[in-house]
Amino acid sequence: MISERLKKIICNELNLGVELVEMDENTEANEVPGWDSLNHANIIVAIEKDYGVRFKGLEILKCKNIGDLQKLVDSKTTGQK
Amino acid sequence: MFDLDFQKISSLLSFSPNDPLMFGSGLFLFLFFFLLLFYRLFANSKNARILLLIVFSLYFYYKASGLFFLLLILNAAANFQFGKWMGDATEQSKKRMILVLSLIFNLGILGYFKYTNFFVEIVGNIQSGSFDPVDIILPIGISFYTFKSLSYVIDIYLEMMKPTKSFRDFSLFVFFFPNILAGPIDRASKFLPQVQQDYNITRRDIAMGLMLIMMGLVKKIMIADYIGLNFVDRVFEVPLRFTGVENLLAVYGYTLQLYADFSGYSDIAIGIALLLGFKLMENFNYPFKAKSIADFWRRWHISLSSWLLDYVFRPLQINFRNWRVAGNIASLIITFTLIGLWHGANWAFIVWGLLHGVYMSIGLLTRKSKNNIFNKLKLADTKLLGFGQIFITFNLVAFSFLFFRADSFETALNILNQMFFFFKPEVFSQFIAGYTPTFILIAFGFLFHFLPGSLLDKSVSVLEGMPLVVQALILAVVIWSVVQVQYADLQPFIYFQF
């Protein structure tokens, strides 16, 4: 499952209405309108800021889809709770 | 008499420098016909089929580069091993070490052959103002197959794929003759699964393969070679002898020539692979229809641009992400300078790449304000805006290729000088009269390019519905007509030098 929080951060960064965008684990970046290679880094920075975490470069590069990104966020935040 | 013939045949079939087995040459078509025949005979025996392809591919590479085919085998063996070690490694530090080793190995060999003289020259100029070039012959295709193999090791590192257990399959990926000399730079993750598939091609694949081969021959021989030899080369040799309008047409002509040459080559490579049951990566997608430079790079030499996007730009961008826009710009400039440098150790290529990095950066910086202006003027998504964007993008691209083609900065400056200070538009009608076939071919080339892409699908469907005999007849007619127009000997593909 993709959390509402993650979806909201992504949509905010891309100026998209949350209700207009479908996202599941298998959605890839290029399937989300406006998510291109140039603003990819901005989205990652926005996620890091919102959750107060820091990813390693390799961890981000290994993400194939939004599901992987959610897992990465979860792995960083479970320890915090 | 038999001895004499035998000698002739053996010299025809053995390695001779600067005479690779070019797609489109009679010898290639002859050998490929027999390859296809045996390939179809062995259709049900996977081992025999793969072995046949490996042997033919090695021969094809030997014919183009002689003993350097040993280097190719070394490349395959080493990268197969790197992939295996990477797959076996459990600790991240060890994986990283294997990645570094493979980068040193692959880029070291590429660098030695491609860039030694460039660095010797820089060092020599700093120290004494002169340098003695080292005598190094560039193994043909090395930039392409090095990147192909590297993608395998990096993809395993990034956990995008698992290493293959079969050295035979991996060798075929590296040696595969359709894309060994000038790409497309395929990815192992897409190619390797195809090796294991049965040879089962549809009528559609055959029609598409034939269509691509015919289109490639027309693009290469009828358009690229003709306008290159008859017009572009002459202007670029002594631009001062021509007016500005002719220089401008030569720059446009070269832009078309390079596209027709390289995409023609790619079409033939993809078509040949398709007849053998392999789907290679797309390399061009109507690049002059691009509405921005970023769009252009999603359509031009896609297999190289996506390689650099995945393995250079993304890692850089992620590392520089806290610099925000500056990080993106730094990553763009570095990536595009490397795209330039990949083409060769030559300042002109570096300037060409850098120019594209600057274009992309300006595009990024002005993206928001441009969109705001278009929305305010109610121009967004209009045909007029689209046309304007295509026109501007094409001219920016053509301007960059001026540096790509010119032998020296002086030549490039002379061409610009003629365009700005000696334009003489009235010469245009004389140009049409004097260079009628060239003009027609340039016009035809661009027109062909701007036709809707669906037309290709429709023509393939028509071809698909025809009996095999008619298909073969059409192929023969196309080859025959291409040969009629052929102005001189088949010219080497431009991208063979990279």
Coordinates of C-alpha atoms in Angstrom, one line a residue:
Chain A
M1 CA 0.0 0.0 0.0
I2 CA 1.1 3.5 -0.8
S3 CA 0.5 5.7 2.2
E4 CA -1.6 8.9 1.8
R5 CA 1.3 10.9 3.3
L6 CA 3.8 9.8 0.6
K7 CA 1.2 10.3 -2.2
K8 CA 0.5 13.8 -0.9
I9 CA 4.2 14.8 -0.8
I10 CA 4.7 13.6 -4.4
C11 CA 1.5 15.3 -5.7
N12 CA 2.4 18.6 -3.9
E13 CA 5.8 18.6 -5.4
L14 CA 4.3 18.0 -8.9
N15 CA 1.4 20.4 -8.4
L16 CA -1.1 17.6 -8.9
G17 CA -4.5 17.1 -7.3
V18 CA -4.2 14.1 -4.9
E19 CA -7.6 12.8 -5.9
L20 CA -6.7 12.9 -9.6
V21 CA -3.7 10.6 -9.4
E22 CA -3.8 6.8 -9.2
M23 CA -0.8 5.2 -7.5
D24 CA 0.0 1.7 -6.4
E25 CA 3.1 -0.3 -5.6
N26 CA 3.8 -1.0 -9.2
T27 CA 3.4 2.5 -10.5
E28 CA 6.7 3.7 -12.0
A29 CA 7.9 7.3 -11.9
N30 CA 7.4 7.9 -15.6
E31 CA 3.7 6.9 -15.3
V32 CA 3.0 9.9 -12.9
P33 CA 2.3 13.0 -14.9
G34 CA 5.2 15.5 -14.6
W35 CA 7.6 13.1 -12.8
D36 CA 10.6 13.3 -15.1
S37 CA 14.3 12.9 -14.7
L38 CA 14.8 16.6 -14.0
N39 CA 12.5 17.0 -11.0
H40 CA 13.2 13.5 -9.6
A41 CA 15.7 14.9 -7.1
N42 CA 13.2 17.5 -5.9
I43 CA 10.7 14.8 -5.1
I44 CA 13.2 12.8 -3.2
V45 CA 14.3 15.9 -1.2
A46 CA 10.7 16.7 -0.4
I47 CA 10.1 13.1 0.9
E48 CA 13.3 13.2 3.0
K49 CA 12.3 16.6 4.5
D50 CA 8.8 15.6 5.3
Y51 CA 9.7 12.4 7.1
G52 CA 12.9 13.8 8.5
V53 CA 15.1 11.0 7.1
R54 CA 18.1 10.7 4.9
F55 CA 18.4 8.1 2.1
K56 CA 21.6 6.7 0.8
G57 CA 22.2 7.4 -2.9
L58 CA 22.3 3.7 -3.8
E59 CA 19.0 3.0 -1.9
I60 CA 17.2 5.5 -4.1
L61 CA 18.8 4.2 -7.3
K62 CA 17.6 0.7 -6.5
C63 CA 14.0 1.8 -6.3
K64 CA 12.2 0.5 -9.4
N65 CA 8.7 1.8 -8.5
I66 CA 6.7 3.7 -5.9
G67 CA 6.3 0.5 -4.0
D68 CA 10.1 0.3 -3.5
L69 CA 10.1 3.9 -2.5
Q70 CA 7.4 3.3 0.1
K71 CA 9.4 0.3 1.5
L72 CA 12.4 2.5 1.7
V73 CA 10.5 5.2 3.6
D74 CA 9.1 2.5 6.0
S75 CA 12.5 1.0 6.7
K76 CA 13.8 4.4 7.7
T77 CA 10.8 5.5 9.8
T78 CA 9.9 2.3 11.7
G79 CA 12.9 2.8 14.0
Q80 CA 11.8 6.3 14.8
K81 CA 8.4 5.4 16.2
Chain B
M1 CA 42.7 -21.0 -62.2
F2 CA 41.0 -22.5 -59.1
D3 CA 44.0 -21.4 -57.0
L4 CA 43.5 -17.8 -58.2
D5 CA 39.8 -17.8 -57.4
F6 CA 40.5 -19.3 -54.1
Q7 CA 43.0 -16.6 -53.2
K8 CA 40.5 -13.9 -54.3
I9 CA 37.8 -15.3 -52.2
S10 CA 40.1 -15.7 -49.2
S11 CA 41.3 -12.1 -49.5
L12 CA 37.7 -10.9 -49.9
L13 CA 36.7 -12.8 -46.7
S14 CA 39.7 -11.9 -44.5
F15 CA 40.3 -8.8 -42.5
S16 CA 41.3 -5.7 -44.3
P17 CA 41.6 -2.4 -42.5
N18 CA 38.9 0.2 -43.3
D19 CA 36.8 -2.4 -45.0
P20 CA 34.3 -3.8 -42.5
L21 CA 31.5 -6.0 -43.7
M22 CA 29.1 -3.2 -44.1
F23 CA 25.3 -3.7 -44.1
G24 CA 24.3 -2.9 -47.6
S25 CA 27.4 -4.2 -49.2
G26 CA 27.0 -7.1 -51.7
L27 CA 29.2 -9.4 -49.7
F28 CA 27.2 -8.8 -46.5
L29 CA 23.9 -9.5 -48.2
F30 CA 25.3 -12.7 -49.7
L31 CA 26.6 -14.0 -46.4
F32 CA 23.5 -12.9 -44.5
F33 CA 21.3 -14.8 -46.9
F34 CA 23.2 -18.0 -46.1
L35 CA 23.3 -17.3 -42.4
L36 CA 19.5 -16.9 -42.5
L37 CA 19.1 -20.1 -44.4
F38 CA 21.1 -22.2 -41.9
Y39 CA 19.6 -20.3 -39.0
R40 CA 16.1 -21.4 -40.2
L41 CA 17.3 -24.9 -40.8
F42 CA 18.5 -25.0 -37.1
A43 CA 15.4 -23.3 -35.9
N44 CA 14.5 -26.2 -33.6
S45 CA 18.0 -26.7 -32.2
K46 CA 18.7 -23.9 -29.8
N47 CA 22.3 -24.8 -29.2
A48 CA 23.2 -25.0 -32.9
R49 CA 21.4 -21.7 -33.6
I50 CA 23.2 -19.8 -30.8
L51 CA 26.5 -21.3 -31.8
L52 CA 26.0 -20.3 -35.4
L53 CA 25.2 -16.7 -34.4
I54 CA 28.3 -16.6 -32.1
V55 CA 30.6 -17.9 -34.8
F56 CA 29.1 -15.5 -37.5
S57 CA 29.3 -12.6 -35.1
L58 CA 32.9 -13.2 -34.2
Y59 CA 33.7 -13.6 -37.9
F60 CA 31.9 -10.3 -38.6
Y61 CA 33.9 -8.5 -36.0
Y62 CA 37.2 -10.1 -37.2
K63 CA 36.4 -8.9 -40.7
A64 CA 36.1 -5.3 -39.4
S65 CA 38.9 -5.2 -36.9
G66 CA 41.3 -8.2 -37.3
L67 CA 43.0 -9.5 -34.2
F68 CA 41.1 -7.1 -32.0
F69 CA 38.4 -9.7 -31.9
L70 CA 40.5 -11.2 -29.1
L71 CA 39.9 -8.0 -27.1
L72 CA 36.2 -8.5 -27.6
I73 CA 36.5 -12.1 -26.2
L74 CA 38.5 -10.7 -23.3
N75 CA 35.7 -8.1 -22.7
A76 CA 33.0 -10.8 -22.6
A77 CA 35.0 -13.1 -20.4
A78 CA 36.0 -10.4 -17.9
N79 CA 32.5 -8.9 -17.6
F80 CA 30.9 -12.2 -17.3
Q81 CA 33.2 -12.9 -14.3
F82 CA 32.6 -9.5 -12.8
G83 CA 28.9 -10.2 -13.0
K84 CA 29.3 -13.6 -11.3
W85 CA 31.4 -12.1 -8.5
M86 CA 28.9 -9.3 -8.0
G87 CA 26.1 -11.8 -7.8
D88 CA 28.0 -14.0 -5.3
A89 CA 29.1 -11.1 -3.1
T90 CA 26.9 -10.5 0.0
E91 CA 28.6 -7.5 1.5
Q92 CA 28.0 -4.0 0.1
S93 CA 31.7 -3.1 0.4
K94 CA 32.7 -6.1 -1.7
K95 CA 30.1 -5.3 -4.4
R96 CA 31.4 -1.8 -4.5
M97 CA 34.9 -3.0 -4.9
I98 CA 33.9 -5.3 -7.8
L99 CA 32.1 -2.4 -9.5
V100 CA 35.2 -0.2 -9.2
L101 CA 37.3 -3.0 -10.6
S102 CA 35.0 -3.4 -13.6
L103 CA 34.9 0.3 -14.2
I104 CA 38.7 0.5 -14.1
F105 CA 39.0 -2.5 -16.5
N106 CA 36.4 -1.4 -19.0
L107 CA 37.1 2.3 -19.0
G108 CA 40.8 1.7 -18.8
I109 CA 40.8 -0.2 -22.0
L110 CA 38.5 2.2 -23.7
G111 CA 40.5 5.1 -22.4
Y112 CA 43.8 3.6 -23.6
F113 CA 42.6 3.2 -27.1
K114 CA 40.5 6.3 -27.4
Y115 CA 41.9 9.0 -25.2
T116 CA 45.7 8.3 -24.8
N117 CA 46.7 10.8 -27.5
F118 CA 44.3 13.4 -26.2
F119 CA 46.0 13.4 -22.8
V120 CA 49.5 13.0 -24.2
E121 CA 48.8 16.1 -26.3
I122 CA 47.5 18.1 -23.3
V123 CA 50.5 17.2 -21.2
G124 CA 52.9 17.7 -24.1
N125 CA 51.4 21.2 -24.8
I126 CA 51.8 22.2 -21.1
Q127 CA 55.3 20.9 -20.9
S128 CA 56.9 21.8 -24.1
G129 CA 54.3 23.1 -26.6
S130 CA 54.7 20.0 -28.8
F131 CA 53.8 16.3 -28.7
D132 CA 54.5 13.1 -30.4
P133 CA 51.3 11.1 -31.0
V134 CA 51.4 7.5 -29.9
D135 CA 50.5 5.1 -32.7
I136 CA 47.2 3.6 -31.5
I137 CA 44.5 2.1 -33.8
L138 CA 41.0 2.3 -32.4
P139 CA 39.2 -1.1 -32.4
I140 CA 36.0 -0.5 -34.2
G141 CA 32.8 -0.5 -32.1
I142 CA 34.8 -0.5 -28.8
S143 CA 32.7 2.5 -27.4
F144 CA 29.5 0.6 -28.1
Y145 CA 30.4 -2.9 -26.8
T146 CA 32.2 -1.5 -23.7
F147 CA 29.0 0.4 -22.7
K148 CA 26.9 -2.7 -23.5
S149 CA 29.0 -4.9 -21.2
L150 CA 29.2 -2.3 -18.5
S151 CA 25.5 -1.9 -18.3
Y152 CA 25.3 -5.6 -17.4
V153 CA 27.7 -5.3 -14.4
I154 CA 26.1 -2.0 -13.2
D155 CA 22.5 -3.4 -13.5
I156 CA 23.6 -6.3 -11.3
Y157 CA 25.1 -3.9 -8.8
L158 CA 21.8 -1.9 -8.8
E159 CA 19.9 -5.1 -8.3
M160 CA 18.0 -4.5 -11.6
M161 CA 18.9 -8.1 -12.8
K162 CA 20.6 -11.3 -11.7
P163 CA 23.8 -12.4 -13.4
T164 CA 23.4 -15.0 -16.1
K165 CA 24.8 -18.5 -15.5
S166 CA 25.5 -19.0 -19.2
F167 CA 28.8 -17.7 -20.6
R168 CA 27.5 -18.7 -24.0
D169 CA 24.4 -16.5 -23.7
F170 CA 26.4 -13.6 -22.4
S171 CA 28.9 -13.9 -25.2
L172 CA 26.1 -13.7 -27.7
F173 CA 24.9 -10.5 -26.0
V174 CA 28.4 -8.9 -26.3
F175 CA 29.3 -10.3 -29.8
F176 CA 25.8 -10.0 -31.5
F177 CA 26.8 -8.8 -34.9
P178 CA 23.8 -6.5 -35.8
N179 CA 24.7 -4.1 -33.0
I180 CA 28.4 -4.6 -32.4
L181 CA 29.9 -1.9 -34.6
A182 CA 27.6 1.1 -33.8
G183 CA 24.8 0.0 -31.5
P184 CA 22.0 0.2 -30.5
I185 CA 23.7 -0.1 -27.1
D186 CA 21.4 -2.8 -25.8
R187 CA 20.8 -3.8 -22.2
A188 CA 21.6 -7.3 -21.0
S189 CA 18.3 -7.4 -19.0
K190 CA 16.3 -7.1 -22.2
F191 CA 18.6 -9.2 -24.5
L192 CA 19.5 -12.2 -22.4
P193 CA 15.9 -13.5 -21.9
Q194 CA 15.5 -13.5 -25.7
V195 CA 18.5 -15.8 -26.2
Q196 CA 16.6 -18.6 -24.3
Q197 CA 13.4 -18.1 -26.3
D198 CA 12.5 -20.3 -29.3
Y199 CA 13.0 -19.0 -32.8
N200 CA 9.4 -18.2 -33.5
I201 CA 9.0 -15.1 -35.7
T202 CA 5.7 -13.9 -36.9
R203 CA 4.8 -12.6 -40.4
R204 CA 4.6 -9.2 -38.8
D205 CA 8.2 -9.4 -37.6
I206 CA 9.4 -10.5 -41.1
A207 CA 7.5 -7.6 -42.7
M208 CA 8.8 -5.1 -40.1
G209 CA 12.4 -6.4 -40.4
L210 CA 12.3 -6.1 -44.2
M211 CA 10.7 -2.6 -44.0
L212 CA 13.4 -1.4 -41.6
I213 CA 16.2 -2.8 -43.8
M214 CA 14.7 -1.1 -46.9
M215 CA 14.2 2.2 -45.1
G216 CA 17.7 2.0 -43.7
L217 CA 19.3 1.4 -47.1
V218 CA 17.3 4.3 -48.6
K219 CA 18.2 6.6 -45.7
K220 CA 21.9 5.7 -45.8
I221 CA 22.7 5.4 -49.5
M222 CA 20.1 7.5 -51.2
I223 CA 20.0 10.4 -48.7
A224 CA 23.0 10.5 -46.4
D225 CA 25.8 9.4 -48.8
Y226 CA 24.4 11.4 -51.7
I227 CA 23.9 14.8 -50.0
G228 CA 27.1 14.3 -48.0
L229 CA 29.4 13.6 -51.0
N230 CA 27.7 16.0 -53.4
F231 CA 27.1 19.0 -51.2
V232 CA 27.8 19.0 -47.5
D233 CA 31.4 17.8 -47.8
R234 CA 32.2 20.4 -50.4
V235 CA 30.9 23.3 -48.3
F236 CA 32.5 22.2 -45.1
E237 CA 35.8 21.8 -46.9
V238 CA 36.0 25.5 -48.0
P239 CA 33.1 27.4 -46.6
L240 CA 34.5 30.7 -47.8
R241 CA 33.9 29.7 -51.4
F242 CA 30.1 29.5 -50.7
T243 CA 27.5 32.1 -49.8
G244 CA 25.8 32.3 -46.4
V245 CA 22.6 30.7 -47.8
E246 CA 24.6 27.7 -49.1
N247 CA 26.4 27.4 -45.8
L248 CA 23.1 27.4 -43.9
L249 CA 21.8 24.7 -46.3
A250 CA 24.9 22.7 -45.8
V251 CA 24.5 22.8 -42.0
Y252 CA 20.8 21.7 -42.3
G253 CA 22.0 19.2 -44.9
Y254 CA 24.6 17.8 -42.5
T255 CA 22.0 17.5 -39.7
L256 CA 19.8 15.5 -42.1
Q257 CA 22.8 13.5 -43.3
L258 CA 23.9 12.5 -39.8
Y259 CA 20.4 11.5 -38.9
A260 CA 19.8 9.5 -42.1
D261 CA 23.3 7.8 -41.8
F262 CA 23.0 6.8 -38.1
S263 CA 19.3 6.1 -37.9
G264 CA 19.6 4.3 -41.3
Y265 CA 22.3 2.1 -39.8
S266 CA 20.2 1.6 -36.6
D267 CA 17.1 0.6 -38.8
I268 CA 19.1 -2.0 -40.6
A269 CA 20.6 -3.3 -37.4
I270 CA 17.2 -3.6 -35.8
G271 CA 15.7 -5.1 -38.9
I272 CA 18.4 -7.8 -39.3
A273 CA 18.1 -8.7 -35.6
L274 CA 14.4 -9.0 -36.0
L275 CA 14.8 -11.5 -38.8
L276 CA 16.9 -13.5 -36.4
G277 CA 14.2 -13.3 -33.8
F278 CA 15.7 -10.6 -31.6
K279 CA 14.1 -7.3 -30.6
L280 CA 16.8 -4.6 -30.1
M281 CA 16.3 -1.3 -28.4
E282 CA 14.8 1.6 -30.3
N283 CA 17.5 4.2 -31.2
F284 CA 15.7 7.0 -32.9
N285 CA 12.2 8.3 -32.7
Y286 CA 11.7 11.1 -35.2
P287 CA 14.2 13.4 -33.4
F288 CA 13.4 16.5 -35.5
K289 CA 9.8 16.5 -34.2
A290 CA 11.2 17.4 -30.8
K291 CA 9.7 20.4 -29.1
S292 CA 12.6 21.0 -26.7
I293 CA 16.2 19.9 -26.3
A294 CA 15.1 17.5 -23.5
D295 CA 12.6 16.1 -25.9
F296 CA 15.3 15.8 -28.6
W297 CA 17.4 13.6 -26.3
R298 CA 14.5 11.3 -25.7
R299 CA 14.4 10.8 -29.5
W300 CA 18.0 10.9 -30.6
H301 CA 20.5 8.1 -30.1
I302 CA 18.2 6.8 -27.4
S303 CA 20.3 3.8 -26.4
L304 CA 23.2 6.1 -25.5
S305 CA 21.2 8.9 -23.9
S306 CA 19.3 6.5 -21.8
W307 CA 22.5 4.8 -20.8
L308 CA 24.0 8.0 -19.6
L309 CA 20.7 9.0 -18.0
D310 CA 20.6 5.8 -15.9
Y311 CA 24.3 5.4 -15.0
V312 CA 25.7 8.9 -15.0
F313 CA 23.0 11.5 -14.6
R314 CA 20.8 9.8 -12.0
P315 CA 23.6 9.0 -9.6
L316 CA 25.1 12.5 -9.9
Q317 CA 21.7 14.1 -9.5
I318 CA 21.0 12.1 -6.4
N319 CA 24.3 12.9 -4.9
F320 CA 24.0 16.6 -5.6
R321 CA 20.3 16.7 -4.6
N322 CA 20.7 19.1 -1.7
W323 CA 22.1 21.8 -4.1
R324 CA 18.7 21.9 -5.7
V325 CA 18.7 23.5 -9.1
A326 CA 22.5 23.9 -9.0
G327 CA 22.8 20.2 -8.5
N328 CA 20.6 19.4 -11.5
I329 CA 22.6 21.8 -13.6
A330 CA 26.0 20.4 -12.5
S331 CA 24.7 16.9 -13.3
L332 CA 23.4 18.0 -16.7
I333 CA 26.7 19.7 -17.6
I334 CA 28.8 16.8 -16.6
T335 CA 26.6 14.2 -18.3
F336 CA 26.5 16.1 -21.6
T337 CA 30.2 16.8 -21.6
L338 CA 30.6 13.0 -21.2
I339 CA 28.2 12.4 -24.1
G340 CA 30.5 14.7 -26.2
L341 CA 33.7 13.0 -24.9
W342 CA 32.2 9.5 -25.6
H343 CA 32.2 10.4 -29.3
G344 CA 35.9 11.0 -29.3
A345 CA 38.9 12.7 -27.7
N346 CA 38.4 16.0 -29.6
W347 CA 37.6 19.5 -28.3
A348 CA 34.9 19.9 -30.9
F349 CA 32.9 16.9 -29.5
I350 CA 33.4 18.3 -26.0
V351 CA 32.1 21.7 -27.1
W352 CA 29.2 20.1 -28.8
G353 CA 28.3 18.1 -25.6
L354 CA 28.8 21.1 -23.4
L355 CA 26.5 23.2 -25.7
H356 CA 23.7 20.6 -25.2
G357 CA 24.4 20.7 -21.4
V358 CA 24.0 24.5 -21.5
Y359 CA 20.8 24.2 -23.7
M360 CA 19.3 21.8 -21.1
S361 CA 20.3 24.0 -18.2
I362 CA 18.7 27.1 -19.8
G363 CA 15.6 25.0 -20.5
L364 CA 15.4 23.9 -16.9
L365 CA 15.9 27.4 -15.5
T366 CA 13.3 28.9 -17.8
R367 CA 10.8 26.1 -17.6
K368 CA 8.3 27.7 -15.2
S369 CA 8.4 31.2 -16.6
K370 CA 8.0 29.9 -20.1
N371 CA 5.0 27.9 -19.2
N372 CA 3.5 31.0 -17.4
I373 CA 4.0 33.1 -20.5
F374 CA 2.5 30.5 -22.8
N375 CA -0.6 30.2 -20.5
K376 CA -1.0 34.0 -20.3
L377 CA -0.8 34.4 -24.1
K378 CA -3.2 31.4 -24.4
L379 CA -0.5 29.7 -26.6
A380 CA -0.1 26.5 -24.6
D381 CA -0.8 23.3 -26.6
T382 CA -1.5 25.3 -29.8
K383 CA -0.2 24.3 -33.2
L384 CA 1.5 27.6 -33.6
L385 CA 3.5 27.2 -30.5
G386 CA 4.3 23.6 -31.4
F387 CA 5.6 24.6 -34.8
G388 CA 7.7 27.4 -33.2
Q389 CA 9.2 25.0 -30.7
I390 CA 10.0 22.5 -33.3
F391 CA 11.7 25.2 -35.5
I392 CA 13.7 26.6 -32.6
T393 CA 14.8 23.2 -31.3
F394 CA 15.8 22.1 -34.8
N395 CA 17.9 25.2 -35.3
L396 CA 19.6 24.8 -31.9
V397 CA 20.4 21.2 -32.8
A398 CA 21.7 22.1 -36.3
F399 CA 23.9 24.8 -34.7
S400 CA 25.4 22.2 -32.4
F401 CA 26.1 19.8 -35.2
L402 CA 28.0 22.5 -37.0
F403 CA 30.7 22.0 -34.3
F404 CA 30.3 18.3 -34.5
R405 CA 31.1 18.2 -38.2
A406 CA 33.6 21.1 -38.7
D407 CA 37.2 20.0 -38.9
S408 CA 38.3 23.0 -36.8
F409 CA 36.9 25.9 -34.9
E410 CA 38.2 28.1 -37.8
T411 CA 35.9 26.2 -40.2
A412 CA 33.0 26.6 -37.9
L413 CA 33.6 30.3 -37.5
N414 CA 34.0 30.7 -41.2
I415 CA 30.6 29.1 -41.8
L416 CA 28.9 31.3 -39.2
N417 CA 30.7 34.3 -40.7
Q418 CA 29.4 33.6 -44.1
M419 CA 25.9 33.1 -42.8
F420 CA 25.8 36.4 -40.9
F421 CA 27.8 38.6 -43.2
F422 CA 27.5 37.1 -46.7
F423 CA 24.1 35.6 -46.8
K424 CA 23.0 36.5 -50.3
P425 CA 19.5 35.0 -50.3
E426 CA 19.2 35.5 -54.1
V427 CA 21.6 32.6 -54.6
F428 CA 18.9 30.2 -53.3
S429 CA 17.3 29.8 -56.8
Q430 CA 20.8 29.3 -58.3
F431 CA 21.4 26.6 -55.7
I432 CA 18.2 24.8 -56.6
A433 CA 19.1 25.0 -60.3
G434 CA 22.7 23.9 -59.7
Y435 CA 22.1 21.2 -57.1
T436 CA 18.6 20.0 -58.1
P437 CA 19.0 16.3 -57.0
T438 CA 20.6 17.4 -53.7
F439 CA 17.8 19.9 -53.0
I440 CA 15.1 17.3 -53.9
L441 CA 16.7 14.7 -51.6
I442 CA 17.1 17.2 -48.7
A443 CA 13.4 18.2 -49.1
F444 CA 12.3 14.6 -49.5
G445 CA 14.4 13.6 -46.4
F446 CA 12.8 16.2 -44.2
L447 CA 9.3 15.6 -45.6
F448 CA 9.7 11.8 -45.0
H449 CA 10.7 12.6 -41.4
F450 CA 7.6 14.7 -40.7
L451 CA 5.1 12.2 -42.1
P452 CA 2.9 10.7 -39.3
G453 CA 4.6 7.7 -37.6
S454 CA 1.4 5.6 -38.1
L455 CA 2.3 5.5 -41.8
L456 CA 5.1 3.1 -41.1
D457 CA 2.7 0.7 -39.3
K458 CA 0.3 0.9 -42.2
S459 CA 3.0 0.2 -44.8
V460 CA 4.2 -2.8 -42.7
S461 CA 0.7 -4.1 -42.6
V462 CA 0.5 -3.9 -46.4
L463 CA 3.8 -5.7 -46.8
E464 CA 2.8 -8.3 -44.2
G465 CA -0.2 -9.2 -46.4
M466 CA 1.9 -9.9 -49.4
P467 CA 3.3 -13.4 -50.4
L468 CA 6.9 -14.0 -49.5
V469 CA 7.9 -13.9 -53.2
V470 CA 6.4 -10.4 -53.7
Q471 CA 8.2 -9.3 -50.5
A472 CA 11.5 -10.6 -51.8
L473 CA 10.8 -8.9 -55.1
I474 CA 10.2 -5.5 -53.4
L475 CA 13.4 -5.9 -51.4
A476 CA 15.3 -6.6 -54.7
V477 CA 13.7 -3.6 -56.4
V478 CA 14.7 -1.3 -53.4
I479 CA 18.2 -2.7 -53.4
W480 CA 18.4 -2.2 -57.2
S481 CA 17.2 1.4 -57.1
V482 CA 19.4 2.3 -54.2
V483 CA 22.4 1.0 -56.2
Q484 CA 21.3 3.1 -59.2
V485 CA 21.4 6.2 -57.1
Q486 CA 24.6 5.2 -55.3
Y487 CA 27.0 7.9 -56.3
A488 CA 30.3 6.3 -55.3
D489 CA 31.4 3.4 -53.2
L490 CA 29.3 2.8 -50.1
Q491 CA 30.6 5.3 -47.6
P492 CA 31.5 4.1 -44.1
F493 CA 28.8 4.8 -41.5
I494 CA 29.6 8.0 -39.7
Y495 CA 29.3 6.3 -36.3
F496 CA 31.9 3.6 -37.1
Q497 CA 34.6 6.1 -36.0
F498 CA 33.2 6.4 -32.5

